[in-house]
Structures are given as C-alpha cells and as structure tokens.
mmCIF file of C-alpha atoms in Angstrom:
data_model
loop_
_atom_site.group_PDB
_atom_site.id
_atom_site.type_symbol
_atom_site.label_atom_id
_atom_site.label_comp_id
_atom_site.label_asym_id
_atom_site.label_seq_id
_atom_site.Cartn_x
_atom_site.Cartn_y
_atom_site.Cartn_z
ATOM 1 C CA MET A 1 0.000 0.000 0.000
ATOM 2 C CA ALA A 2 1.258 3.458 -0.882
ATOM 3 C CA VAL A 3 2.052 5.679 2.066
ATOM 4 C CA THR A 4 -0.240 8.372 0.688
ATOM 5 C CA GLU A 5 -3.156 5.923 0.613
ATOM 6 C CA ALA A 6 -2.521 4.950 4.236
ATOM 7 C CA GLU A 7 -2.270 8.599 5.203
ATOM 8 C CA ARG A 8 -5.608 9.337 3.572
ATOM 9 C CA ALA A 9 -7.182 6.395 5.373
ATOM 10 C CA LEU A 10 -5.709 7.521 8.698
ATOM 11 C CA GLU A 11 -6.948 11.060 8.165
ATOM 12 C CA ALA A 12 -10.431 9.749 7.342
ATOM 13 C CA ALA A 13 -10.418 7.536 10.442
ATOM 14 C CA TYR A 14 -9.351 10.458 12.606
ATOM 15 C CA ARG A 15 -12.132 12.598 11.195
ATOM 16 C CA THR A 16 -14.940 10.019 11.343
ATOM 17 C CA GLU A 17 -13.999 7.578 14.114
ATOM 18 C CA LYS A 18 -12.068 9.596 16.700
ATOM 19 C CA ARG A 19 -15.060 10.507 18.868
ATOM 20 C CA ARG A 20 -16.505 6.984 18.846
ATOM 21 C CA VAL A 21 -13.103 5.465 19.631
ATOM 22 C CA LEU A 22 -12.633 7.863 22.532
ATOM 23 C CA ALA A 23 -16.085 7.120 23.937
ATOM 24 C CA THR A 24 -15.437 3.377 23.856
ATOM 25 C CA LEU A 25 -11.987 3.768 25.415
ATOM 26 C CA ILE A 26 -13.498 5.780 28.264
ATOM 27 C CA ARG A 27 -15.881 2.896 28.942
ATOM 28 C CA LEU A 28 -13.138 0.260 28.708
ATOM 29 C CA LEU A 29 -10.438 2.131 30.640
ATOM 30 C CA GLY A 30 -12.658 3.871 33.161
ATOM 31 C CA GLY A 31 -11.554 7.477 32.821
ATOM 32 C CA PHE A 32 -11.021 10.455 30.551
ATOM 33 C CA ASP A 33 -7.276 10.912 31.005
ATOM 34 C CA ALA A 34 -6.387 7.284 30.328
ATOM 35 C CA ALA A 35 -8.716 7.159 27.330
ATOM 36 C CA GLU A 36 -7.337 10.349 25.795
ATOM 37 C CA GLU A 37 -3.773 9.107 26.131
ATOM 38 C CA ALA A 38 -4.815 5.756 24.666
ATOM 39 C CA LEU A 39 -6.475 7.534 21.742
ATOM 40 C CA HIS A 40 -3.244 9.381 20.899
ATOM 41 C CA GLU A 41 -1.234 6.162 21.193
ATOM 42 C CA ALA A 42 -3.672 4.318 18.950
ATOM 43 C CA PHE A 43 -3.383 6.866 16.163
ATOM 44 C CA ALA A 44 0.388 6.991 16.591
ATOM 45 C CA ALA A 45 0.492 3.197 16.194
ATOM 46 C CA ALA A 46 -1.739 3.414 13.127
ATOM 47 C CA ALA A 47 0.564 6.005 11.563
ATOM 48 C CA GLN A 48 3.451 3.546 11.941
ATOM 49 C CA ARG A 49 1.727 0.277 11.029
ATOM 50 C CA TRP A 50 -0.918 1.043 8.427
ATOM 51 C CA PRO A 51 1.578 2.074 5.719
ATOM 52 C CA ARG A 52 3.386 -1.281 6.239
ATOM 53 C CA GLU A 53 0.511 -3.642 7.043
ATOM 54 C CA GLY A 54 -2.419 -2.049 5.253
ATOM 55 C CA VAL A 55 -5.537 -0.352 6.529
ATOM 56 C CA PRO A 56 -7.647 -2.695 8.692
ATOM 57 C CA GLN A 57 -11.118 -3.633 7.551
ATOM 58 C CA ASN A 58 -12.581 -2.131 10.740
ATOM 59 C CA PRO A 59 -10.476 0.945 11.696
ATOM 60 C CA TYR A 60 -12.674 1.660 14.746
ATOM 61 C CA ALA A 61 -12.107 -1.761 16.321
ATOM 62 C CA TRP A 62 -8.394 -1.702 15.428
ATOM 63 C CA LEU A 63 -7.893 1.710 17.044
ATOM 64 C CA VAL A 64 -9.828 0.732 20.180
ATOM 65 C CA SER A 65 -7.812 -2.462 20.547
ATOM 66 C CA ALA A 66 -4.493 -0.717 19.913
ATOM 67 C CA GLY A 67 -5.197 2.050 22.402
ATOM 68 C CA ARG A 68 -6.488 -0.308 25.050
ATOM 69 C CA PHE A 69 -3.671 -2.840 24.857
ATOM 70 C CA ARG A 70 -0.965 -0.159 24.825
ATOM 71 C CA THR A 71 -2.490 1.347 27.957
ATOM 72 C CA ILE A 72 -2.688 -2.032 29.660
ATOM 73 C CA ASP A 73 0.943 -2.762 28.797
ATOM 74 C CA ARG A 74 2.022 0.568 30.235
ATOM 75 C CA TRP A 75 0.019 0.021 33.409
ATOM 76 C CA ARG A 76 1.585 -3.381 33.858
ATOM 77 C CA ARG A 77 5.020 -1.781 33.761
ATOM 78 C CA GLU A 78 4.118 0.792 36.390
ATOM 79 C CA THR A 79 4.402 -0.460 39.933
ATOM 80 C CA ARG A 80 1.659 1.865 41.145
ATOM 81 C CA HIS A 81 -0.800 -0.258 39.178
ATOM 82 C CA ALA A 82 0.404 -3.595 40.537
ATOM 83 C CA ALA A 83 -2.659 -3.950 42.745
ATOM 84 C CA ALA A 84 -4.895 -3.501 39.728
ATOM 85 C CA LEU A 85 -3.567 -6.543 37.836
ATOM 86 C CA PRO A 86 -6.798 -8.552 38.212
ATOM 87 C CA ASP A 87 -8.673 -5.655 36.630
ATOM 88 C CA LEU A 88 -6.039 -5.372 33.922
ATOM 89 C CA LEU A 89 -6.447 -9.037 33.088
ATOM 90 C CA ALA A 90 -10.168 -8.472 32.689
ATOM 91 C CA LEU A 91 -9.508 -5.501 30.429
ATOM 92 C CA ALA A 92 -7.183 -7.608 28.331
ATOM 93 C CA GLU A 93 -9.932 -10.022 27.261
ATOM 94 C CA PRO A 94 -10.281 -10.187 23.448
ATOM 95 C CA PHE A 95 -12.211 -7.212 22.123
ATOM 96 C CA ASP A 96 -14.952 -7.440 19.530
ATOM 97 C CA GLU A 97 -16.745 -4.402 18.177
ATOM 98 C CA PRO A 98 -19.993 -4.328 20.140
ATOM 99 C CA ALA A 99 -23.251 -4.958 18.394
ATOM 100 C CA MET A 100 -25.508 -1.986 19.069
ATOM 101 C CA PRO A 101 -29.104 -2.994 18.311
ATOM 102 C CA GLU A 102 -30.526 -0.424 20.712
ATOM 103 C CA ALA A 103 -29.761 3.246 21.266
ATOM 104 C CA ILE A 104 -28.904 2.605 24.901
ATOM 105 C CA ALA A 105 -25.884 0.521 23.846
ATOM 106 C CA ASP A 106 -24.150 3.428 22.134
ATOM 107 C CA ASP A 107 -20.951 4.471 23.901
ATOM 108 C CA GLU A 108 -21.210 8.067 22.792
ATOM 109 C CA LEU A 109 -24.721 8.333 24.170
ATOM 110 C CA ARG A 110 -23.457 6.999 27.505
ATOM 111 C CA LEU A 111 -20.659 9.540 27.378
ATOM 112 C CA ILE A 112 -23.051 12.426 26.715
ATOM 113 C CA PHE A 113 -25.188 11.562 29.721
ATOM 114 C CA THR A 114 -22.068 11.198 31.870
ATOM 115 C CA CYS A 115 -20.799 14.600 30.786
ATOM 116 C CA CYS A 116 -24.251 16.093 31.432
ATOM 117 C CA HIS A 117 -24.604 14.710 34.943
ATOM 118 C CA PRO A 118 -26.439 17.148 37.276
ATOM 119 C CA ALA A 119 -23.487 17.074 39.683
ATOM 120 C CA LEU A 120 -21.610 19.223 37.158
ATOM 121 C CA PRO A 121 -22.386 22.932 36.764
ATOM 122 C CA PRO A 122 -24.122 23.694 33.423
ATOM 123 C CA ASP A 123 -21.138 25.506 31.900
ATOM 124 C CA GLN A 124 -18.873 22.550 32.707
ATOM 125 C CA ARG A 125 -21.352 20.030 31.293
ATOM 126 C CA ILE A 126 -21.552 21.740 27.940
ATOM 127 C CA ALA A 127 -17.842 22.540 27.634
ATOM 128 C CA LEU A 128 -16.849 18.972 28.525
ATOM 129 C CA THR A 129 -19.297 17.351 26.122
ATOM 130 C CA LEU A 130 -18.415 19.642 23.241
ATOM 131 C CA ARG A 131 -14.769 18.762 23.807
ATOM 132 C CA GLU A 132 -15.065 15.023 24.436
ATOM 133 C CA VAL A 133 -18.059 14.095 22.282
ATOM 134 C CA GLY A 134 -18.159 16.847 19.692
ATOM 135 C CA GLY A 135 -14.399 16.955 19.221
ATOM 136 C CA LEU A 136 -14.318 20.759 19.251
ATOM 137 C CA THR A 137 -11.132 22.480 20.330
ATOM 138 C CA THR A 138 -11.093 24.709 23.377
ATOM 139 C CA GLU A 139 -10.703 27.672 20.994
ATOM 140 C CA GLU A 140 -13.865 26.721 19.073
ATOM 141 C CA ILE A 141 -15.841 26.293 22.286
ATOM 142 C CA ALA A 142 -14.523 29.599 23.601
ATOM 143 C CA ARG A 143 -15.677 31.427 20.478
ATOM 144 C CA ALA A 144 -19.113 29.830 20.710
ATOM 145 C CA TYR A 145 -19.447 31.031 24.315
ATOM 146 C CA PHE A 146 -17.677 34.382 23.972
ATOM 147 C CA ALA A 147 -15.149 33.152 26.541
ATOM 148 C CA THR A 148 -11.364 32.774 26.581
ATOM 149 C CA PRO A 149 -9.690 29.418 25.812
ATOM 150 C CA PRO A 150 -8.076 29.239 29.301
ATOM 151 C CA THR A 151 -11.526 29.668 30.871
ATOM 152 C CA ILE A 152 -12.943 26.820 28.796
ATOM 153 C CA ALA A 153 -9.916 24.627 29.493
ATOM 154 C CA GLN A 154 -10.355 25.181 33.218
ATOM 155 C CA ARG A 155 -14.027 24.188 33.035
ATOM 156 C CA ILE A 156 -13.113 20.964 31.252
ATOM 157 C CA VAL A 157 -10.388 20.068 33.761
ATOM 158 C CA ARG A 158 -12.723 20.709 36.689
ATOM 159 C CA ALA A 159 -15.499 18.648 35.126
ATOM 160 C CA LYS A 160 -13.204 15.660 34.578
ATOM 161 C CA ALA A 161 -11.915 15.896 38.132
ATOM 162 C CA ARG A 162 -15.439 15.943 39.522
ATOM 163 C CA ILE A 163 -16.495 12.929 37.465
ATOM 164 C CA ARG A 164 -13.440 11.067 38.753
ATOM 165 C CA ASP A 165 -13.695 12.172 42.390
ATOM 166 C CA GLU A 166 -17.438 11.546 42.680
ATOM 167 C CA ALA A 167 -17.261 8.301 40.686
ATOM 168 C CA ILE A 168 -20.022 9.433 38.348
ATOM 169 C CA PRO A 169 -21.103 6.298 36.449
ATOM 170 C CA TYR A 170 -20.594 5.939 32.733
ATOM 171 C CA GLU A 171 -24.163 5.018 31.845
ATOM 172 C CA VAL A 172 -27.466 6.197 30.447
ATOM 173 C CA PRO A 173 -29.643 7.110 33.445
ATOM 174 C CA GLY A 174 -32.827 5.327 34.366
ATOM 175 C CA ARG A 175 -36.171 6.808 33.414
ATOM 176 C CA ALA A 176 -36.566 8.636 36.721
ATOM 177 C CA ASP A 177 -33.352 10.624 36.183
ATOM 178 C CA LEU A 178 -33.549 10.945 32.419
ATOM 179 C CA VAL A 179 -35.649 14.087 32.136
ATOM 180 C CA GLU A 180 -33.421 15.937 34.607
ATOM 181 C CA ARG A 181 -30.448 15.565 32.301
ATOM 182 C CA LEU A 182 -32.235 15.789 28.965
ATOM 183 C CA GLU A 183 -32.132 19.584 28.692
ATOM 184 C CA SER A 184 -28.336 19.686 28.952
ATOM 185 C CA VAL A 185 -27.994 16.772 26.542
ATOM 186 C CA LEU A 186 -30.170 18.463 23.918
ATOM 187 C CA ARG A 187 -28.302 21.727 24.374
ATOM 188 C CA VAL A 188 -24.981 20.021 23.780
ATOM 189 C CA ILE A 189 -26.182 18.206 20.664
ATOM 190 C CA TYR A 190 -27.614 21.484 19.375
ATOM 191 C CA LEU A 191 -24.290 23.257 19.856
ATOM 192 C CA VAL A 192 -22.367 20.454 18.153
ATOM 193 C CA PHE A 193 -24.687 20.746 15.157
ATOM 194 C CA SER A 194 -24.460 24.534 15.185
ATOM 195 C CA GLU A 195 -20.670 24.361 14.961
ATOM 196 C CA GLY A 196 -21.031 22.032 11.980
ATOM 197 C CA TYR A 197 -23.706 24.102 10.260
ATOM 198 C CA ALA A 198 -22.033 27.470 10.804
ATOM 199 C CA ALA A 199 -18.447 26.985 11.971
ATOM 200 C CA THR A 200 -17.182 29.641 14.355
ATOM 201 C CA GLY A 201 -13.845 29.736 12.574
ATOM 202 C CA GLY A 202 -11.662 28.163 9.934
ATOM 203 C CA PRO A 203 -11.661 27.977 6.145
ATOM 204 C CA ALA A 204 -14.960 26.098 5.662
ATOM 205 C CA LEU A 205 -18.361 27.516 6.543
ATOM 206 C CA THR A 206 -19.795 24.086 7.333
ATOM 207 C CA ARG A 207 -18.473 20.817 8.757
ATOM 208 C CA ALA A 208 -20.462 17.879 7.435
ATOM 209 C CA ASP A 209 -18.932 15.462 9.957
ATOM 210 C CA LEU A 210 -20.208 17.415 12.961
ATOM 211 C CA CYS A 211 -23.667 17.830 11.420
ATOM 212 C CA ALA A 212 -23.933 14.103 10.726
ATOM 213 C CA GLU A 213 -22.714 13.209 14.228
ATOM 214 C CA ALA A 214 -25.174 15.565 15.914
ATOM 215 C CA ILE A 215 -28.074 14.180 13.884
ATOM 216 C CA ARG A 216 -27.065 10.616 14.718
ATOM 217 C CA LEU A 217 -26.908 11.400 18.425
ATOM 218 C CA ALA A 218 -30.202 13.306 18.298
ATOM 219 C CA ARG A 219 -31.880 10.256 16.762
ATOM 220 C CA LEU A 220 -30.528 8.074 19.557
ATOM 221 C CA VAL A 221 -31.792 10.453 22.235
ATOM 222 C CA ALA A 222 -35.190 10.843 20.569
ATOM 223 C CA GLU A 223 -35.621 7.069 20.266
ATOM 224 C CA LEU A 224 -34.469 6.480 23.843
ATOM 225 C CA THR A 225 -36.575 9.157 25.516
ATOM 226 C CA GLY A 226 -39.569 9.632 23.244
ATOM 227 C CA GLU A 227 -39.655 13.261 24.449
ATOM 228 C CA ALA A 228 -41.254 15.856 22.161
ATOM 229 C CA GLU A 229 -38.385 18.324 22.473
ATOM 230 C CA ALA A 230 -35.858 15.648 21.521
ATOM 231 C CA ARG A 231 -37.853 15.118 18.344
ATOM 232 C CA GLY A 232 -38.159 18.875 17.902
ATOM 233 C CA LEU A 233 -34.385 19.246 18.012
ATOM 234 C CA LEU A 234 -33.976 16.431 15.503
ATOM 235 C CA ALA A 235 -36.515 18.119 13.209
ATOM 236 C CA LEU A 236 -34.668 21.435 13.446
ATOM 237 C CA MET A 237 -31.357 19.827 12.543
ATOM 238 C CA LEU A 238 -32.842 17.820 9.685
ATOM 239 C CA ILE A 239 -34.267 20.937 8.042
ATOM 240 C CA ASN A 240 -31.020 22.836 8.399
ATOM 241 C CA GLU A 241 -29.007 19.862 7.149
ATOM 242 C CA ALA A 242 -31.374 19.566 4.180
ATOM 243 C CA ARG A 243 -30.457 23.109 3.174
ATOM 244 C CA ARG A 244 -26.741 22.962 4.003
ATOM 245 C CA PRO A 245 -25.478 22.037 0.481
ATOM 246 C CA SER A 246 -26.899 25.291 -0.899
ATOM 247 C CA ARG A 247 -25.287 27.554 1.701
ATOM 248 C CA THR A 248 -21.975 27.825 -0.129
ATOM 249 C CA ASP A 249 -20.994 27.997 -3.784
ATOM 250 C CA ALA A 250 -18.294 26.018 -5.598
ATOM 251 C CA ALA A 251 -15.636 28.370 -4.201
ATOM 252 C CA GLY A 252 -16.842 27.881 -0.630
ATOM 253 C CA ASP A 253 -18.337 31.365 -0.431
ATOM 254 C CA LEU A 254 -21.497 32.107 1.547
ATOM 255 C CA VAL A 255 -24.820 32.111 -0.317
ATOM 256 C CA LEU A 256 -27.672 33.907 1.447
ATOM 257 C CA LEU A 257 -31.060 32.229 1.786
ATOM 258 C CA GLU A 258 -32.627 34.500 -0.824
ATOM 259 C CA ALA A 259 -30.110 33.358 -3.453
ATOM 260 C CA GLN A 260 -29.904 29.649 -2.598
ATOM 261 C CA ASP A 261 -30.750 26.988 -5.167
ATOM 262 C CA ARG A 262 -33.745 25.288 -3.568
ATOM 263 C CA THR A 263 -33.498 22.331 -5.927
ATOM 264 C CA LEU A 264 -30.448 21.286 -3.893
ATOM 265 C CA TRP A 265 -32.507 20.951 -0.703
ATOM 266 C CA ASN A 266 -33.175 17.431 0.567
ATOM 267 C CA ARG A 267 -36.964 17.248 0.453
ATOM 268 C CA ALA A 268 -37.085 13.857 2.190
ATOM 269 C CA MET A 269 -35.366 15.330 5.260
ATOM 270 C CA ILE A 270 -37.700 18.318 5.215
ATOM 271 C CA ALA A 271 -40.768 16.053 4.998
ATOM 272 C CA GLU A 272 -39.536 13.867 7.881
ATOM 273 C CA ALA A 273 -38.979 16.957 10.003
ATOM 274 C CA GLY A 274 -42.420 18.312 9.112
ATOM 275 C CA GLU A 275 -44.082 15.157 10.433
ATOM 276 C CA MET A 276 -42.200 15.490 13.729
ATOM 277 C CA ILE A 277 -43.187 19.146 14.085
ATOM 278 C CA GLY A 278 -46.845 18.399 13.344
ATOM 279 C CA SER A 279 -46.836 15.614 15.914
ATOM 280 C CA ALA A 280 -45.327 17.906 18.570
ATOM 281 C CA PHE A 281 -47.889 20.654 17.959
ATOM 282 C CA ALA A 282 -50.723 18.111 18.025
ATOM 283 C CA ARG A 283 -49.513 16.856 21.411
ATOM 284 C CA ARG A 284 -48.942 20.401 22.666
ATOM 285 C CA GLY A 285 -45.371 19.366 23.360
ATOM 286 C CA VAL A 286 -43.956 22.616 22.039
ATOM 287 C CA GLY A 287 -40.656 23.872 23.412
ATOM 288 C CA PRO A 288 -37.888 26.100 22.042
ATOM 289 C CA TYR A 289 -36.391 23.500 19.693
ATOM 290 C CA THR A 290 -39.766 22.603 18.219
ATOM 291 C CA LEU A 291 -40.546 26.296 17.727
ATOM 292 C CA GLN A 292 -37.210 26.874 16.000
ATOM 293 C CA ALA A 293 -37.926 23.845 13.828
ATOM 294 C CA ALA A 294 -41.310 25.315 12.912
ATOM 295 C CA ILE A 295 -39.618 28.575 11.888
ATOM 296 C CA ALA A 296 -37.086 26.659 9.784
ATOM 297 C CA ALA A 297 -39.957 24.721 8.204
ATOM 298 C CA MET A 298 -41.639 27.968 7.147
ATOM 299 C CA HIS A 299 -38.497 28.841 5.188
ATOM 300 C CA ALA A 300 -38.066 25.329 3.791
ATOM 301 C CA GLU A 301 -41.668 24.972 2.631
ATOM 302 C CA ALA A 302 -41.898 28.386 0.930
ATOM 303 C CA PRO A 303 -41.931 28.037 -2.878
ATOM 304 C CA ASP A 304 -39.277 30.746 -3.138
ATOM 305 C CA PHE A 305 -37.842 33.545 -1.019
ATOM 306 C CA ALA A 306 -40.503 36.029 -2.121
ATOM 307 C CA GLY A 307 -43.214 33.578 -1.083
ATOM 308 C CA THR A 308 -41.993 33.264 2.510
ATOM 309 C CA ASP A 309 -44.720 33.827 5.112
ATOM 310 C CA TRP A 310 -42.882 36.435 7.188
ATOM 311 C CA GLN A 311 -45.951 37.185 9.296
ATOM 312 C CA ALA A 312 -46.099 33.576 10.474
ATOM 313 C CA ILE A 313 -42.360 33.594 11.159
ATOM 314 C CA VAL A 314 -42.604 36.760 13.265
ATOM 315 C CA SER A 315 -45.507 35.213 15.191
ATOM 316 C CA LEU A 316 -43.489 32.068 15.880
ATOM 317 C CA TYR A 317 -40.597 34.188 17.129
ATOM 318 C CA ASP A 318 -43.037 35.972 19.450
ATOM 319 C CA VAL A 319 -43.898 32.617 21.004
ATOM 320 C CA LEU A 320 -40.249 31.527 21.118
ATOM 321 C CA LEU A 321 -39.274 34.684 22.989
ATOM 322 C CA ARG A 322 -41.929 33.970 25.597
ATOM 323 C CA VAL A 323 -40.814 30.360 25.994
ATOM 324 C CA ASP A 324 -37.046 30.881 25.795
ATOM 325 C CA PRO A 325 -36.013 34.542 25.576
ATOM 326 C CA SER A 326 -32.559 35.324 24.223
ATOM 327 C CA PRO A 327 -30.851 38.246 22.445
ATOM 328 C CA VAL A 328 -30.094 36.088 19.397
ATOM 329 C CA ALA A 329 -33.729 35.024 19.007
ATOM 330 C CA ALA A 330 -34.763 38.666 19.407
ATOM 331 C CA LEU A 331 -32.278 39.646 16.686
ATOM 332 C CA ASN A 332 -33.679 36.987 14.355
ATOM 333 C CA ARG A 333 -37.180 38.292 15.007
ATOM 334 C CA ALA A 334 -35.983 41.803 14.175
ATOM 335 C CA ALA A 335 -34.589 40.567 10.866
ATOM 336 C CA ALA A 336 -37.922 38.901 10.089
ATOM 337 C CA ILE A 337 -39.735 42.154 10.874
ATOM 338 C CA GLY A 338 -37.475 43.878 8.363
ATOM 339 C CA MET A 339 -38.429 41.358 5.707
ATOM 340 C CA ARG A 340 -42.121 41.752 6.528
ATOM 341 C CA ASP A 341 -42.339 45.525 7.010
ATOM 342 C CA GLY A 342 -39.311 46.903 5.176
ATOM 343 C CA PRO A 343 -35.758 47.978 6.046
ATOM 344 C CA GLN A 344 -36.740 50.993 8.161
ATOM 345 C CA ALA A 345 -38.815 48.821 10.478
ATOM 346 C CA GLY A 346 -36.074 46.204 10.487
ATOM 347 C CA LEU A 347 -33.403 48.729 11.444
ATOM 348 C CA ALA A 348 -35.556 50.066 14.286
ATOM 349 C CA ALA A 349 -36.139 46.524 15.547
ATOM 350 C CA VAL A 350 -32.425 45.638 15.374
ATOM 351 C CA ASP A 351 -31.478 48.834 17.215
ATOM 352 C CA ALA A 352 -34.052 48.086 19.916
ATOM 353 C CA VAL A 353 -32.576 44.617 20.451
ATOM 354 C CA ALA A 354 -29.022 45.988 20.511
ATOM 355 C CA ALA A 355 -30.043 48.560 23.104
ATOM 356 C CA GLY A 356 -30.987 45.690 25.409
ATOM 357 C CA GLY A 357 -27.361 44.524 25.494
ATOM 358 C CA GLY A 358 -25.726 41.154 25.027
ATOM 359 C CA LEU A 359 -24.936 41.442 21.318
ATOM 360 C CA GLU A 360 -22.084 43.941 21.105
ATOM 361 C CA ALA A 361 -19.556 41.141 20.474
ATOM 362 C CA TYR A 362 -21.874 39.258 18.085
ATOM 363 C CA HIS A 363 -20.850 39.977 14.502
ATOM 364 C CA LEU A 364 -24.236 39.095 13.009
ATOM 365 C CA SER A 365 -25.879 41.868 15.017
ATOM 366 C CA HIS A 366 -23.696 44.457 13.290
ATOM 367 C CA ALA A 367 -24.075 42.682 9.937
ATOM 368 C CA ALA A 368 -27.879 42.798 10.195
ATOM 369 C CA ARG A 369 -27.782 46.479 11.018
ATOM 370 C CA ALA A 370 -25.375 47.112 8.144
ATOM 371 C CA ASP A 371 -27.669 45.339 5.690
ATOM 372 C CA PHE A 372 -30.710 47.412 6.626
ATOM 373 C CA LEU A 373 -28.637 50.603 6.425
ATOM 374 C CA ARG A 374 -27.370 49.525 3.006
ATOM 375 C CA ARG A 375 -30.898 48.902 1.769
ATOM 376 C CA LEU A 376 -31.940 52.342 3.051
ATOM 377 C CA GLY A 377 -29.096 54.009 1.146
ATOM 378 C CA ARG A 378 -27.365 55.187 4.328
ATOM 379 C CA THR A 379 -23.973 54.239 2.930
ATOM 380 C CA VAL A 380 -21.631 55.874 5.448
ATOM 381 C CA GLU A 381 -23.395 54.280 8.428
ATOM 382 C CA ALA A 382 -23.574 50.938 6.631
ATOM 383 C CA ARG A 383 -19.797 50.977 6.072
ATOM 384 C CA THR A 384 -19.224 51.587 9.775
ATOM 385 C CA ALA A 385 -21.497 48.716 10.738
ATOM 386 C CA TYR A 386 -19.843 46.343 8.253
ATOM 387 C CA ARG A 387 -16.415 47.252 9.653
ATOM 388 C CA LYS A 388 -17.643 46.443 13.167
ATOM 389 C CA ALA A 389 -18.906 43.076 11.946
ATOM 390 C CA LEU A 390 -15.600 42.377 10.191
ATOM 391 C CA ALA A 391 -13.652 43.150 13.350
ATOM 392 C CA LEU A 392 -15.582 40.407 15.153
ATOM 393 C CA VAL A 393 -16.078 37.682 12.530
ATOM 394 C CA ARG A 394 -13.925 34.550 12.836
ATOM 395 C CA GLN A 395 -15.180 32.498 9.905
ATOM 396 C CA ASP A 396 -13.424 32.908 6.557
ATOM 397 C CA ALA A 397 -16.461 32.534 4.280
ATOM 398 C CA GLU A 398 -18.450 35.031 6.340
ATOM 399 C CA ARG A 399 -15.485 37.418 6.318
ATOM 400 C CA ARG A 400 -15.246 37.263 2.534
ATOM 401 C CA PHE A 401 -18.968 37.953 2.225
ATOM 402 C CA LEU A 402 -18.788 40.997 4.499
ATOM 403 C CA GLU A 403 -15.705 42.263 2.684
ATOM 404 C CA ARG A 404 -17.542 42.059 -0.637
ATOM 405 C CA ARG A 405 -20.493 43.988 0.788
ATOM 406 C CA LEU A 406 -18.179 46.640 2.228
ATOM 407 C CA SER A 407 -16.189 46.896 -0.993
ATOM 408 C CA ALA A 408 -19.365 47.431 -2.996
ATOM 409 C CA LEU A 409 -20.345 50.308 -0.699
ATOM 410 C CA GLU A 410 -16.906 51.900 -0.898
ATOM 411 C CA ASP A 411 -17.210 52.019 -4.676
ATOM 412 C CA GLN A 412 -20.328 54.170 -4.364
#
C-alpha cells in the first residue's frame, strides 16, 4: 500500500472515528485521562503500522484495541498499578466491536449523559461534552461562548476531576433521572450541530462530519426518551441539514437564503422533520427547539424567497421569545420584521434589540444592522457597521462575504 493511501485512510479515520473510539476507550479504561492518552497512542500506532501492514477492515475496532492494549501494557510496567492486575487481566480479554441494536448501547450516548450529569455545573457540562463528544477544540468552544480558551480549558479540567472524584457512572440514566439531564444533553447536541452548520472559525463555513454526528446522536436520544423536544431538536437539525449544500458555492463562499438553489434541498429530510413538528404541535409538546424547527420549516416549505410567510415567522418568534427569551432570538425576530415591514422597520427593531445589550460582540448583530442601512441608502453608516462586523467575525467565508459587501459600498 502506498504511504499516501494509508495517510488518507488515517486522516479519514481520525475525522470520522475519533469521537466513537474515545467514547469506547473511556468505557473500557474507566476514565477520561487514560482514554485520551490511549487515543493518541492508537493513532500513533496506526501512523506507523498502516503504511506497512495495510488499513484494517474495521479501523474503529483496530484503534480501540491498539489504544487499550498499549495502555494495559504501560500500566503493567508501572508499579503503582500492581494492585490492579486482576482488573487489567479483565480488560485484556479479546475485544470485539460491540453490536448496538438499541440506542442505549451506544458508547457516545453513555458519554453524553455522563458529561451532562447534574453534579456538574451547566457551563462545565456543555464545555466537557463539546470537547469530548463533539471533538471541538477549546478555541472553538470559547468562540461559541464568547469566553477565553483558558476559561474553557479550566471548566473541562474541573469537570473531569469531579467525574473522577465523585465516581459518576458511565451510563445512560434510568427513566426517573432521564428528564433531569435531557435539557443539557439536547443543548450540547444542538451546539455540536451549530458548529457544523455554521463553523465559528476556519476555512470552511460548514463541517459535514459534525452535522452528521449531531443528527445521529439526536436520533438516539429521541428514540431512547420519546420526548417531544428531543424530536423537535432532531426536526430542526434535519431541516437545516437539508439546506446545508446550498449555503456555499463552488468556491466555498457564503450564499444567502434568498439566493440559494432550492433544488439542492433534501426534500425527504424536510418532509420527515415536518411530520415530527406536526406531531409535537398536536400533542402540545412545544418547546424552544420545536418552535425553532417550525420557523425553519416555514423557510423550507416556501416556494421561493418572495413567497416566505414572514408574518407567520414573526408570530413564531413571538412565542419563542416567551418560551425561551434570548438576544439572538430577538435579533432573528428583528430581521424577520425587516423582511415583513421593510428595512426601516427592520433597522428600528435591530437597534431596539441591541439597546438591550448582550450582542455587542456578536458579529451578526452588526451585519444585520449594516444590511438594513445599506438597503436604506445610508452608505456611510452601513460601512461603519460592516467594519464592526468584520472586526468580530472569525469564519473565513463570512469574512469574505462581508468584505464584498463593504467593498461594494466603498465604490459608491
């Protein structure tokens, strides 16, 4: 096998299997630190052996076995683990990739519920799960939370220590405890998908691997719990994923909703999501994710951008803001008002939201204001707003889009 072929296979395994391998190693080795070290050793071994021996038929099982056995060998050599030899012998039993006929058997699902244990503060739960399950870097998590990387790193370290010190079990909770942890679990899955759908930084606007992983995990949670909001979150992600291929052009540049090729949208995903949303509304099981899914469905089901029912979208945002108020939802409502009532009304709505605080460091707030100013012909003010947005944006495709808008205004 050519080295380049092995390298491509290793890169693909790292991209698609890393999170599942880590989750299984945590279960097998009993802790985050040991599993993370085993993960690095497994990929190091693969980098050495795959070019010589060929890529294994099941990279996931190979990596799990390599990481586990290297860890066991190291523990055996360390005298401080001498008392654990019986346990090590049990760990050394031959490993077969587990059959997973039910959602509850999924290692990543177990890991999510462990990371979202109520003994952990909410900020630690989300940071830890995004890092360990979502595979996001501390920098990516920090940008998503408007925090510094050292702050996020500290949250992750503290969360791991608490799981270890309090012996929090690596398991999906029983029914009695499930609902208590579901909100954090759904929030984490939502944030993993959001990073895939609109990356906070880097060269690509979207990350298909994160979107696919979040949808897979959302399906597992929805099947396990049967909760309406779990299905609402899945519906929201399916609609957004259905539209993702049209969000960038061949050069990787951002394409706004009004200019997207709707023939590229996955209508099967949209239809599946629509059934889930209808079921939730019929059962009156409507929460923030279901409401966001309903808003996304209004966009997806419109025949074209001009045919969008902006009145219905504004009304749904009104309900969302009562159920789950947030500055970002208020900003989205303001943008919808602008589409319904014109740029002057939209600008007034955006300014009212900005006056409430919480969005000064959010580049899309300044971009929305800039767009309404541009449409009103207030060129000087629009340039200023675009420059503010550019100073805050971290994503390359979004930066290029804002630069093009600014450049067009500077030519006027």
